[in-house]
CSV table of C-alpha atoms in Angstrom, one decimal:
chain,number,residue,atom,x,y,z
C,15,MET,CA,0.0,0.0,0.0
C,16,THR,CA,1.3,3.4,-0.9
C,17,SER,CA,0.1,6.9,-0.4
C,18,ALA,CA,-1.1,8.9,-3.4
C,19,PRO,CA,1.6,10.9,-5.3
C,20,GLY,CA,2.4,14.3,-3.8
C,21,GLY,CA,1.5,13.4,-0.3
C,22,SER,CA,3.5,14.8,2.6
C,23,ALA,CA,3.8,13.7,6.2
C,24,VAL,CA,5.5,16.9,7.4
C,25,THR,CA,2.7,17.6,9.9
C,26,ALA,CA,2.3,14.1,11.3
C,27,ASP,CA,3.7,13.8,14.8
C,28,PRO,CA,4.2,10.2,15.7
C,29,ALA,CA,3.3,10.9,19.4
C,30,ASP,CA,-0.1,12.4,18.2
C,31,LEU,CA,-0.7,9.4,16.0
C,32,LEU,CA,0.0,7.1,19.0
C,33,VAL,CA,-2.5,8.9,21.1
C,34,LEU,CA,-5.2,8.4,18.4
C,35,ALA,CA,-4.2,4.8,17.8
C,36,GLU,CA,-4.3,3.9,21.5
C,37,LYS,CA,-7.6,5.6,22.1
C,38,THR,CA,-9.1,3.7,19.1
C,39,ALA,CA,-7.6,0.4,20.1
C,40,LEU,CA,-9.0,0.6,23.6
C,41,GLU,CA,-12.5,1.4,22.2
C,42,ALA,CA,-12.3,-1.5,19.7
C,43,GLY,CA,-11.0,-3.7,22.4
C,44,ASP,CA,-14.1,-3.0,24.6
C,45,LEU,CA,-16.3,-3.8,21.6
C,46,VAL,CA,-14.8,-7.2,20.8
C,47,ARG,CA,-14.5,-8.2,24.5
C,48,ASP,CA,-18.1,-7.3,25.2
C,49,ARG,CA,-19.3,-9.1,22.1
C,50,ARG,CA,-17.4,-12.2,23.2
C,51,GLU,CA,-18.6,-12.2,26.7
C,52,ALA,CA,-22.2,-11.8,25.6
C,53,VAL,CA,-22.4,-15.2,24.0
C,54,GLU,CA,-21.4,-18.7,25.0
C,55,ARG,CA,-20.2,-19.7,21.5
C,56,MET,CA,-19.0,-17.2,18.9
C,57,ALA,CA,-20.2,-17.9,15.3
C,58,VAL,CA,-17.9,-18.0,12.3
C,59,ALA,CA,-19.0,-15.3,9.8
C,60,GLY,CA,-16.7,-16.5,7.0
C,61,THR,CA,-13.3,-17.9,6.0
C,62,LYS,CA,-10.3,-16.6,4.1
C,63,SER,CA,-7.2,-18.6,2.9
C,64,THR,CA,-8.5,-21.9,4.2
C,65,PRO,CA,-11.5,-23.3,6.1
C,66,THR,CA,-9.5,-22.9,9.3
C,67,ASP,CA,-8.6,-19.2,8.6
C,68,VAL,CA,-11.8,-17.8,10.1
C,69,VAL,CA,-13.5,-14.4,10.4
C,70,THR,CA,-16.1,-13.5,13.0
C,71,GLU,CA,-18.6,-10.6,12.9
C,72,SER,CA,-16.5,-9.0,15.6
C,73,ASP,CA,-13.5,-8.8,13.3
C,74,THR,CA,-15.5,-6.8,10.7
C,75,ALA,CA,-17.3,-4.7,13.3
C,76,ALA,CA,-14.0,-3.8,15.0
C,77,GLU,CA,-12.3,-2.9,11.8
C,78,ALA,CA,-15.2,-0.8,10.8
C,79,LEU,CA,-15.1,1.1,14.1
C,80,ILE,CA,-11.3,1.6,13.8
C,81,ARG,CA,-11.6,2.8,10.3
C,82,SER,CA,-14.4,5.2,11.2
C,83,ARG,CA,-12.5,6.7,14.2
C,84,LEU,CA,-9.2,7.1,12.3
C,85,PHE,CA,-10.8,8.7,9.2
C,86,ALA,CA,-12.9,11.0,11.4
C,87,ALA,CA,-9.7,12.3,12.9
C,88,ARG,CA,-7.5,12.1,9.8
C,89,PRO,CA,-9.7,11.7,6.7
C,90,ASP,CA,-6.9,11.8,4.1
C,91,ASP,CA,-4.6,9.1,5.6
C,92,GLY,CA,-4.2,5.7,4.0
C,93,PHE,CA,-5.5,2.5,5.6
C,94,LEU,CA,-4.6,-1.2,5.3
C,95,GLY,CA,-6.8,-3.6,7.3
C,96,GLU,CA,-6.9,-7.4,7.5
C,97,GLU,CA,-10.6,-7.7,6.7
C,98,ASP,CA,-11.5,-4.9,4.2
C,99,GLY,CA,-8.4,-4.1,2.3
C,100,SER,CA,-6.6,-0.9,1.6
C,101,VAL,CA,-7.4,2.8,1.0
C,102,ALA,CA,-4.8,5.0,-0.5
C,103,GLY,CA,-4.1,8.3,1.3
C,104,THR,CA,-2.5,11.6,0.4
C,105,THR,CA,-0.7,12.6,3.7
C,106,GLY,CA,2.1,10.1,3.8
C,107,VAL,CA,0.5,8.4,6.8
C,108,ASP,CA,-0.9,4.9,6.5
C,109,TRP,CA,-2.6,3.0,9.2
C,110,VAL,CA,-2.0,-0.8,9.4
C,111,VAL,CA,-4.7,-2.6,11.4
C,112,ASP,CA,-5.5,-6.0,12.6
C,113,PRO,CA,-8.9,-5.7,14.4
C,114,ILE,CA,-8.5,-9.1,16.2
C,115,ASP,CA,-5.1,-10.7,16.0
C,116,GLY,CA,-5.7,-14.3,17.3
C,117,THR,CA,-9.2,-14.7,15.9
C,118,VAL,CA,-9.2,-18.5,16.5
C,119,ASN,CA,-8.4,-17.9,20.2
C,120,TYR,CA,-11.2,-15.3,20.3
C,121,LEU,CA,-13.6,-17.8,18.7
C,122,TYR,CA,-12.8,-20.4,21.3
C,123,GLY,CA,-12.9,-18.1,24.3
C,124,LEU,CA,-9.2,-18.1,24.9
C,125,PRO,CA,-7.7,-14.8,26.2
C,126,GLN,CA,-4.7,-14.5,23.8
C,127,TYR,CA,-6.1,-12.0,21.2
C,128,ALA,CA,-5.3,-8.4,20.5
C,129,VAL,CA,-6.2,-5.2,18.7
C,130,SER,CA,-3.2,-4.0,16.7
C,131,ILE,CA,-2.8,-0.6,15.2
C,132,ALA,CA,0.3,0.9,13.6
C,133,ALA,CA,1.0,4.2,11.9
C,134,GLN,CA,3.5,4.3,9.0
C,135,ILE,CA,4.9,7.6,7.8
C,136,ASP,CA,6.3,7.4,4.3
C,137,GLY,CA,6.5,3.6,4.6
C,138,VAL,CA,8.2,3.5,8.0
C,139,VAL,CA,6.3,2.3,11.1
C,140,ARG,CA,6.6,5.2,13.5
C,141,ALA,CA,4.0,4.4,16.2
C,142,GLY,CA,2.1,1.3,17.3
C,143,VAL,CA,-0.2,-0.1,19.9
C,144,VAL,CA,-1.2,-3.6,20.8
C,145,HIS,CA,-4.0,-4.0,23.2
C,146,ASN,CA,-5.2,-7.3,24.8
C,147,PRO,CA,-8.9,-6.7,25.7
C,148,ALA,CA,-9.0,-9.9,27.9
C,149,SER,CA,-6.1,-8.9,30.2
C,150,GLY,CA,-6.4,-5.2,29.8
C,151,GLU,CA,-2.7,-4.9,28.9
C,152,THR,CA,-1.6,-2.3,26.4
C,153,TRP,CA,1.8,-2.1,24.8
C,154,THR,CA,2.9,1.1,23.0
C,155,ALA,CA,5.9,2.5,21.1
C,156,VAL,CA,7.0,5.5,19.1
C,157,LEU,CA,10.1,5.0,17.0
C,158,GLY,CA,13.1,6.1,19.0
C,159,GLY,CA,11.0,6.4,22.2
C,160,GLY,CA,11.3,3.0,23.8
C,161,ALA,CA,8.5,0.5,24.4
C,162,TRP,CA,5.9,0.7,27.1
C,163,LEU,CA,3.4,-1.6,28.9
C,164,ASP,CA,0.6,0.3,30.6
C,165,GLY,CA,2.8,3.3,30.9
C,166,ARG,CA,5.8,1.4,32.3
C,167,PRO,CA,9.0,0.9,30.2
C,168,VAL,CA,9.7,-2.7,29.1
C,169,ARG,CA,12.9,-4.3,28.0
C,170,VAL,CA,13.9,-7.6,26.4
C,171,SER,CA,15.4,-10.4,28.6
C,172,ALA,CA,19.1,-10.8,29.3
C,173,CYS,CA,19.1,-14.4,28.0
C,174,SER,CA,22.5,-15.1,26.3
C,175,SER,CA,22.2,-18.7,25.3
C,176,LEU,CA,19.8,-20.3,22.8
C,177,SER,CA,19.8,-23.5,24.9
C,178,LEU,CA,18.2,-21.5,27.8
C,179,ALA,CA,15.8,-19.5,25.6
C,180,LEU,CA,12.0,-19.7,25.8
C,181,VAL,CA,11.0,-19.4,22.2
C,182,GLY,CA,7.6,-18.6,20.7
C,183,THR,CA,6.4,-19.6,17.3
C,184,GLY,CA,3.3,-20.0,15.2
C,185,PHE,CA,1.9,-22.0,12.2
C,186,GLY,CA,0.1,-21.1,9.0
C,187,TYR,CA,-3.3,-22.3,7.8
C,188,ASP,CA,-2.2,-24.3,4.8
C,189,ALA,CA,-1.8,-28.0,5.6
C,190,GLU,CA,1.4,-28.4,3.6
C,191,ARG,CA,3.0,-25.3,5.1
C,192,ARG,CA,2.1,-26.5,8.6
C,193,ALA,CA,3.7,-29.9,8.0
C,194,ARG,CA,6.9,-28.1,6.9
C,195,GLN,CA,6.8,-25.8,10.0
C,196,ALA,CA,6.3,-28.8,12.2
C,197,ALA,CA,9.4,-30.5,10.7
C,198,VAL,CA,11.4,-27.3,11.4
C,199,LEU,CA,10.1,-27.2,15.0
C,200,LEU,CA,11.3,-30.8,15.6
C,201,GLU,CA,14.8,-29.5,15.1
C,202,VAL,CA,14.3,-26.3,17.1
C,203,VAL,CA,12.9,-28.0,20.2
C,204,PRO,CA,16.2,-29.8,21.3
C,205,ALA,CA,18.1,-26.5,20.8
C,206,VAL,CA,16.1,-24.4,23.2
C,207,ARG,CA,14.7,-24.3,26.7
C,208,ASP,CA,11.1,-24.8,25.5
C,209,ILE,CA,8.6,-23.7,23.0
C,210,ARG,CA,5.4,-21.7,23.4
C,211,ARG,CA,2.6,-21.3,20.8
C,212,ALA,CA,0.1,-18.6,21.9
C,213,GLY,CA,-1.7,-18.1,18.6
C,214,ALA,CA,-1.4,-14.3,18.3
C,215,ALA,CA,1.7,-12.8,16.6
C,216,ALA,CA,1.2,-9.3,17.9
C,217,LEU,CA,1.1,-10.6,21.5
C,218,ASP,CA,4.1,-12.9,20.8
C,219,LEU,CA,6.1,-9.9,19.7
C,220,CYS,CA,5.1,-8.0,22.8
C,221,ALA,CA,6.0,-11.0,24.9
C,222,VAL,CA,9.6,-10.7,23.5
C,223,ALA,CA,9.5,-7.0,24.3
C,224,SER,CA,8.5,-7.7,27.9
C,225,GLY,CA,11.0,-10.5,28.5
C,226,ARG,CA,8.2,-13.1,28.7
C,227,LEU,CA,9.7,-14.8,25.7
C,228,ASP,CA,13.4,-14.7,24.8
C,229,ALA,CA,12.7,-15.1,21.1
C,230,TYR,CA,9.9,-15.6,18.6
C,231,TYR,CA,9.8,-16.7,15.0
C,232,GLU,CA,7.1,-17.4,12.4
C,233,ARG,CA,6.7,-17.7,8.7
C,234,GLY,CA,3.7,-16.3,6.9
C,235,LEU,CA,3.0,-13.1,8.8
C,236,ASN,CA,1.3,-10.2,7.0
C,237,PRO,CA,1.9,-6.5,7.5
C,238,TRP,CA,-1.0,-6.1,9.9
C,239,ASP,CA,0.3,-9.0,12.1
C,240,LEU,CA,3.7,-7.5,12.7
C,241,ALA,CA,3.7,-3.7,12.1
C,242,ALA,CA,2.8,-2.6,15.7
C,243,GLY,CA,4.3,-5.5,17.5
C,244,GLY,CA,7.5,-5.4,15.5
C,245,LEU,CA,8.1,-1.8,16.4
C,246,ILE,CA,7.3,-2.5,20.1
C,247,ALA,CA,9.8,-5.4,20.2
C,248,ALA,CA,12.5,-3.4,18.4
C,249,GLU,CA,12.0,-0.4,20.8
C,250,ALA,CA,12.4,-2.8,23.7
C,251,GLY,CA,15.8,-3.8,22.4
C,252,ALA,CA,14.9,-6.9,20.3
C,253,VAL,CA,16.6,-7.8,17.1
C,254,VAL,CA,13.8,-7.9,14.6
C,255,GLY,CA,14.2,-9.1,11.0
C,256,GLY,CA,14.0,-12.0,8.6
C,257,LEU,CA,16.6,-14.5,7.5
C,258,ARG,CA,19.5,-14.1,5.1
C,259,GLY,CA,19.6,-10.3,5.6
C,260,ALA,CA,15.9,-9.8,4.7
C,261,PRO,CA,13.6,-7.6,6.7
C,262,ALA,CA,10.8,-9.1,8.8
C,263,GLY,CA,8.0,-10.2,6.6
C,264,ASN,CA,6.0,-13.0,5.1
C,265,ASP,CA,9.0,-15.3,4.5
C,266,MET,CA,10.1,-15.0,8.1
C,267,THR,CA,9.7,-12.8,11.1
C,268,LEU,CA,12.2,-13.2,13.9
C,269,ALA,CA,12.3,-11.2,17.1
C,270,ALA,CA,14.9,-12.1,19.8
C,271,THR,CA,16.9,-10.6,22.6
C,272,PRO,CA,20.3,-9.8,21.2
C,273,GLY,CA,22.0,-12.6,23.2
C,274,VAL,CA,20.3,-15.3,21.3
C,275,ALA,CA,19.4,-13.6,18.0
C,276,ASP,CA,22.5,-14.8,16.0
C,277,GLU,CA,22.2,-18.4,17.2
C,278,LEU,CA,18.5,-18.6,16.4
C,279,THR,CA,19.0,-17.0,13.0
C,280,ALA,CA,21.8,-19.4,12.1
C,281,LEU,CA,19.7,-22.4,13.1
C,282,LEU,CA,16.6,-21.3,11.2
C,283,GLU,CA,18.7,-20.5,8.1
C,284,ARG,CA,20.3,-23.9,8.3
C,285,LEU,CA,16.8,-25.5,8.5
C,286,GLY,CA,15.5,-23.4,5.6
C,287,ALA,CA,12.7,-22.2,7.9
C,288,ASP,CA,11.8,-19.4,5.4
C,289,ARG,CA,11.1,-21.8,2.6
C,290,ASP,CA,8.2,-24.2,2.0
Protein backbone atom coordinates (compact mmCIF):
# COMPACT_ATOMS: atom_id res chain seq x y z
CA MET A 1 0.00 0.00 0.00
CA THR A 2 1.34 3.43 -0.89
CA SER A 3 0.11 6.94 -0.41
CA ALA A 4 -1.07 8.94 -3.39
CA PRO A 5 1.59 10.91 -5.28
CA GLY A 6 2.36 14.30 -3.85
CA GLY A 7 1.52 13.36 -0.27
CA SER A 8 3.47 14.82 2.61
CA ALA A 9 3.81 13.65 6.18
CA VAL A 10 5.46 16.85 7.44
CA THR A 11 2.65 17.64 9.90
CA ALA A 12 2.29 14.09 11.25
CA ASP A 13 3.68 13.84 14.79
CA PRO A 14 4.17 10.16 15.73
CA ALA A 15 3.28 10.94 19.35
CA ASP A 16 -0.06 12.37 18.24
CA LEU A 17 -0.65 9.37 16.00
CA LEU A 18 0.00 7.07 18.95
CA VAL A 19 -2.54 8.90 21.10
CA LEU A 20 -5.17 8.41 18.40
CA ALA A 21 -4.17 4.78 17.84
CA GLU A 22 -4.27 3.92 21.54
CA LYS A 23 -7.64 5.57 22.12
CA THR A 24 -9.06 3.75 19.11
CA ALA A 25 -7.56 0.38 20.08
CA LEU A 26 -9.04 0.60 23.57
CA GLU A 27 -12.49 1.38 22.17
CA ALA A 28 -12.27 -1.48 19.66
CA GLY A 29 -11.04 -3.75 22.44
CA ASP A 30 -14.09 -2.96 24.55
CA LEU A 31 -16.30 -3.78 21.59
CA VAL A 32 -14.79 -7.19 20.83
CA ARG A 33 -14.50 -8.20 24.49
CA ASP A 34 -18.12 -7.27 25.22
CA ARG A 35 -19.34 -9.12 22.14
CA ARG A 36 -17.39 -12.23 23.15
CA GLU A 37 -18.63 -12.18 26.73
CA ALA A 38 -22.23 -11.79 25.57
CA VAL A 39 -22.38 -15.24 23.95
CA GLU A 40 -21.35 -18.74 25.01
CA ARG A 41 -20.20 -19.68 21.52
CA MET A 42 -19.03 -17.21 18.88
CA ALA A 43 -20.22 -17.88 15.32
CA VAL A 44 -17.91 -17.97 12.29
CA ALA A 45 -18.97 -15.35 9.76
CA GLY A 46 -16.65 -16.50 6.96
CA THR A 47 -13.27 -17.90 6.00
CA LYS A 48 -10.26 -16.57 4.10
CA SER A 49 -7.25 -18.56 2.89
CA THR A 50 -8.48 -21.95 4.18
CA PRO A 51 -11.52 -23.27 6.09
CA THR A 52 -9.50 -22.90 9.32
CA ASP A 53 -8.64 -19.22 8.62
CA VAL A 54 -11.80 -17.76 10.10
CA VAL A 55 -13.49 -14.37 10.39
CA THR A 56 -16.09 -13.47 13.00
CA GLU A 57 -18.60 -10.64 12.87
CA SER A 58 -16.55 -9.03 15.63
CA ASP A 59 -13.52 -8.81 13.30
CA THR A 60 -15.47 -6.84 10.72
CA ALA A 61 -17.28 -4.72 13.31
CA ALA A 62 -14.02 -3.81 15.04
CA GLU A 63 -12.29 -2.92 11.79
CA ALA A 64 -15.24 -0.76 10.76
CA LEU A 65 -15.08 1.06 14.10
CA ILE A 66 -11.32 1.57 13.83
CA ARG A 67 -11.57 2.83 10.27
CA SER A 68 -14.37 5.21 11.24
CA ARG A 69 -12.46 6.69 14.18
CA LEU A 70 -9.19 7.10 12.30
CA PHE A 71 -10.81 8.67 9.25
CA ALA A 72 -12.91 10.98 11.42
CA ALA A 73 -9.69 12.35 12.89
CA ARG A 74 -7.51 12.10 9.77
CA PRO A 75 -9.68 11.68 6.65
CA ASP A 76 -6.85 11.83 4.11
CA ASP A 77 -4.63 9.09 5.55
CA GLY A 78 -4.20 5.66 3.99
CA PHE A 79 -5.49 2.46 5.56
CA LEU A 80 -4.56 -1.21 5.34
CA GLY A 81 -6.78 -3.58 7.31
CA GLU A 82 -6.88 -7.36 7.47
CA GLU A 83 -10.57 -7.66 6.70
CA ASP A 84 -11.54 -4.91 4.24
CA GLY A 85 -8.42 -4.15 2.26
CA SER A 86 -6.62 -0.88 1.61
CA VAL A 87 -7.41 2.77 0.96
CA ALA A 88 -4.76 5.05 -0.53
CA GLY A 89 -4.08 8.29 1.29
CA THR A 90 -2.51 11.63 0.45
CA THR A 91 -0.74 12.56 3.69
CA GLY A 92 2.12 10.08 3.81
CA VAL A 93 0.49 8.44 6.84
CA ASP A 94 -0.87 4.90 6.47
CA TRP A 95 -2.63 2.96 9.22
CA VAL A 96 -1.95 -0.78 9.39
CA VAL A 97 -4.66 -2.56 11.37
CA ASP A 98 -5.50 -6.02 12.65
CA PRO A 99 -8.86 -5.68 14.44
CA ILE A 100 -8.49 -9.07 16.15
CA ASP A 101 -5.09 -10.73 16.02
CA GLY A 102 -5.70 -14.26 17.26
CA THR A 103 -9.21 -14.74 15.89
CA VAL A 104 -9.21 -18.50 16.50
CA ASN A 105 -8.37 -17.90 20.17
CA TYR A 106 -11.16 -15.33 20.31
CA LEU A 107 -13.56 -17.77 18.68
CA TYR A 108 -12.80 -20.43 21.30
CA GLY A 109 -12.92 -18.06 24.26
CA LEU A 110 -9.17 -18.07 24.87
CA PRO A 111 -7.72 -14.79 26.19
CA GLN A 112 -4.74 -14.50 23.82
CA TYR A 113 -6.07 -12.04 21.25
CA ALA A 114 -5.34 -8.40 20.54
CA VAL A 115 -6.21 -5.24 18.66
CA SER A 116 -3.16 -4.03 16.72
CA ILE A 117 -2.83 -0.56 15.16
CA ALA A 118 0.33 0.90 13.63
CA ALA A 119 0.99 4.21 11.91
CA GLN A 120 3.45 4.34 9.04
CA ILE A 121 4.93 7.61 7.82
CA ASP A 122 6.31 7.38 4.30
CA GLY A 123 6.45 3.59 4.62
CA VAL A 124 8.23 3.46 7.99
CA VAL A 125 6.33 2.31 11.09
CA ARG A 126 6.62 5.21 13.52
CA ALA A 127 3.98 4.42 16.16
CA GLY A 128 2.15 1.32 17.29
CA VAL A 129 -0.20 -0.06 19.91
CA VAL A 130 -1.15 -3.64 20.78
CA HIS A 131 -4.05 -4.02 23.22
CA ASN A 132 -5.20 -7.28 24.79
CA PRO A 133 -8.86 -6.73 25.75
CA ALA A 134 -8.99 -9.90 27.86
CA SER A 135 -6.10 -8.93 30.15
CA GLY A 136 -6.42 -5.17 29.79
CA GLU A 137 -2.72 -4.87 28.91
CA THR A 138 -1.64 -2.27 26.36
CA TRP A 139 1.81 -2.06 24.75
CA THR A 140 2.85 1.12 22.95
CA ALA A 141 5.86 2.51 21.14
CA VAL A 142 7.00 5.47 19.09
CA LEU A 143 10.11 5.03 16.96
CA GLY A 144 13.08 6.12 19.05
CA GLY A 145 11.03 6.44 22.23
CA GLY A 146 11.29 2.98 23.78
CA ALA A 147 8.54 0.46 24.44
CA TRP A 148 5.91 0.67 27.14
CA LEU A 149 3.38 -1.59 28.86
CA ASP A 150 0.56 0.27 30.57
CA GLY A 151 2.78 3.31 30.92
CA ARG A 152 5.82 1.45 32.27
CA PRO A 153 8.99 0.90 30.20
CA VAL A 154 9.71 -2.66 29.11
CA ARG A 155 12.92 -4.31 27.98
CA VAL A 156 13.89 -7.64 26.45
CA SER A 157 15.35 -10.40 28.60
CA ALA A 158 19.05 -10.81 29.32
CA CYS A 159 19.13 -14.40 28.02
CA SER A 160 22.46 -15.09 26.31
CA SER A 161 22.22 -18.74 25.29
CA LEU A 162 19.78 -20.30 22.84
CA SER A 163 19.79 -23.49 24.90
CA LEU A 164 18.24 -21.51 27.77
CA ALA A 165 15.81 -19.51 25.64
CA LEU A 166 12.02 -19.74 25.82
CA VAL A 167 10.97 -19.40 22.20
CA GLY A 168 7.56 -18.63 20.73
CA THR A 169 6.38 -19.63 17.28
CA GLY A 170 3.25 -20.01 15.18
CA PHE A 171 1.89 -21.95 12.25
CA GLY A 172 0.15 -21.13 8.98
CA TYR A 173 -3.28 -22.28 7.85
CA ASP A 174 -2.20 -24.27 4.78
CA ALA A 175 -1.75 -27.96 5.62
CA GLU A 176 1.45 -28.43 3.60
CA ARG A 177 3.05 -25.35 5.15
CA ARG A 178 2.06 -26.51 8.62
CA ALA A 179 3.72 -29.86 8.00
CA ARG A 180 6.90 -28.09 6.92
CA GLN A 181 6.77 -25.82 9.98
CA ALA A 182 6.33 -28.84 12.23
CA ALA A 183 9.42 -30.45 10.71
CA VAL A 184 11.43 -27.31 11.44
CA LEU A 185 10.07 -27.20 14.98
CA LEU A 186 11.25 -30.76 15.62
CA GLU A 187 14.80 -29.52 15.05
CA VAL A 188 14.34 -26.33 17.08
CA VAL A 189 12.92 -27.99 20.22
CA PRO A 190 16.15 -29.77 21.28
CA ALA A 191 18.12 -26.54 20.80
CA VAL A 192 16.08 -24.35 23.18
CA ARG A 193 14.73 -24.35 26.73
CA ASP A 194 11.14 -24.82 25.53
CA ILE A 195 8.56 -23.69 23.00
CA ARG A 196 5.36 -21.68 23.40
CA ARG A 197 2.61 -21.30 20.80
CA ALA A 198 0.10 -18.63 21.89
CA GLY A 199 -1.68 -18.08 18.58
CA ALA A 200 -1.43 -14.28 18.26
CA ALA A 201 1.65 -12.84 16.56
CA ALA A 202 1.23 -9.32 17.92
CA LEU A 203 1.15 -10.65 21.49
CA ASP A 204 4.14 -12.91 20.81
CA LEU A 205 6.15 -9.90 19.66
CA CYS A 206 5.07 -7.97 22.76
CA ALA A 207 6.03 -10.97 24.89
CA VAL A 208 9.57 -10.68 23.53
CA ALA A 209 9.48 -6.95 24.28
CA SER A 210 8.47 -7.67 27.88
CA GLY A 211 10.96 -10.50 28.46
CA ARG A 212 8.18 -13.09 28.71
CA LEU A 213 9.73 -14.81 25.70
CA ASP A 214 13.40 -14.71 24.79
CA ALA A 215 12.65 -15.07 21.09
CA TYR A 216 9.85 -15.62 18.59
CA TYR A 217 9.82 -16.71 14.97
CA GLU A 218 7.10 -17.38 12.43
CA ARG A 219 6.74 -17.75 8.68
CA GLY A 220 3.68 -16.32 6.93
CA LEU A 221 2.97 -13.08 8.78
CA ASN A 222 1.25 -10.21 7.00
CA PRO A 223 1.94 -6.49 7.54
CA TRP A 224 -0.98 -6.11 9.95
CA ASP A 225 0.32 -9.02 12.05
CA LEU A 226 3.72 -7.51 12.71
CA ALA A 227 3.65 -3.73 12.14
CA ALA A 228 2.82 -2.58 15.67
CA GLY A 229 4.30 -5.55 17.54
CA GLY A 230 7.50 -5.44 15.52
CA LEU A 231 8.07 -1.79 16.42
CA ILE A 232 7.32 -2.48 20.10
CA ALA A 233 9.77 -5.40 20.18
CA ALA A 234 12.49 -3.40 18.44
CA GLU A 235 12.02 -0.43 20.76
CA ALA A 236 12.38 -2.80 23.72
CA GLY A 237 15.79 -3.84 22.41
CA ALA A 238 14.93 -6.90 20.34
CA VAL A 239 16.63 -7.80 17.09
CA VAL A 240 13.76 -7.88 14.59
CA GLY A 241 14.17 -9.10 11.02
CA GLY A 242 13.99 -11.99 8.62
CA LEU A 243 16.60 -14.50 7.49
CA ARG A 244 19.52 -14.09 5.09
CA GLY A 245 19.58 -10.34 5.64
CA ALA A 246 15.94 -9.81 4.71
CA PRO A 247 13.59 -7.61 6.72
CA ALA A 248 10.82 -9.14 8.80
CA GLY A 249 7.97 -10.19 6.56
CA ASN A 250 5.97 -13.01 5.08
CA ASP A 251 8.97 -15.28 4.47
CA MET A 252 10.11 -15.03 8.09
CA THR A 253 9.69 -12.78 11.09
CA LEU A 254 12.16 -13.23 13.93
CA ALA A 255 12.33 -11.18 17.11
CA ALA A 256 14.88 -12.05 19.77
CA THR A 257 16.88 -10.63 22.61
CA PRO A 258 20.35 -9.81 21.22
CA GLY A 259 22.01 -12.58 23.23
CA VAL A 260 20.25 -15.34 21.27
CA ALA A 261 19.39 -13.64 17.96
CA ASP A 262 22.46 -14.78 16.03
CA GLU A 263 22.20 -18.39 17.23
CA LEU A 264 18.51 -18.65 16.40
CA THR A 265 18.97 -16.96 13.03
CA ALA A 266 21.76 -19.37 12.08
CA LEU A 267 19.68 -22.37 13.14
CA LEU A 268 16.61 -21.27 11.19
CA GLU A 269 18.70 -20.48 8.12
CA ARG A 270 20.30 -23.92 8.26
CA LEU A 271 16.85 -25.51 8.52
CA GLY A 272 15.47 -23.43 5.64
CA ALA A 273 12.65 -22.21 7.86
CA ASP A 274 11.85 -19.39 5.44
CA ARG A 275 11.06 -21.81 2.62
CA ASP A 276 8.19 -24.21 1.99
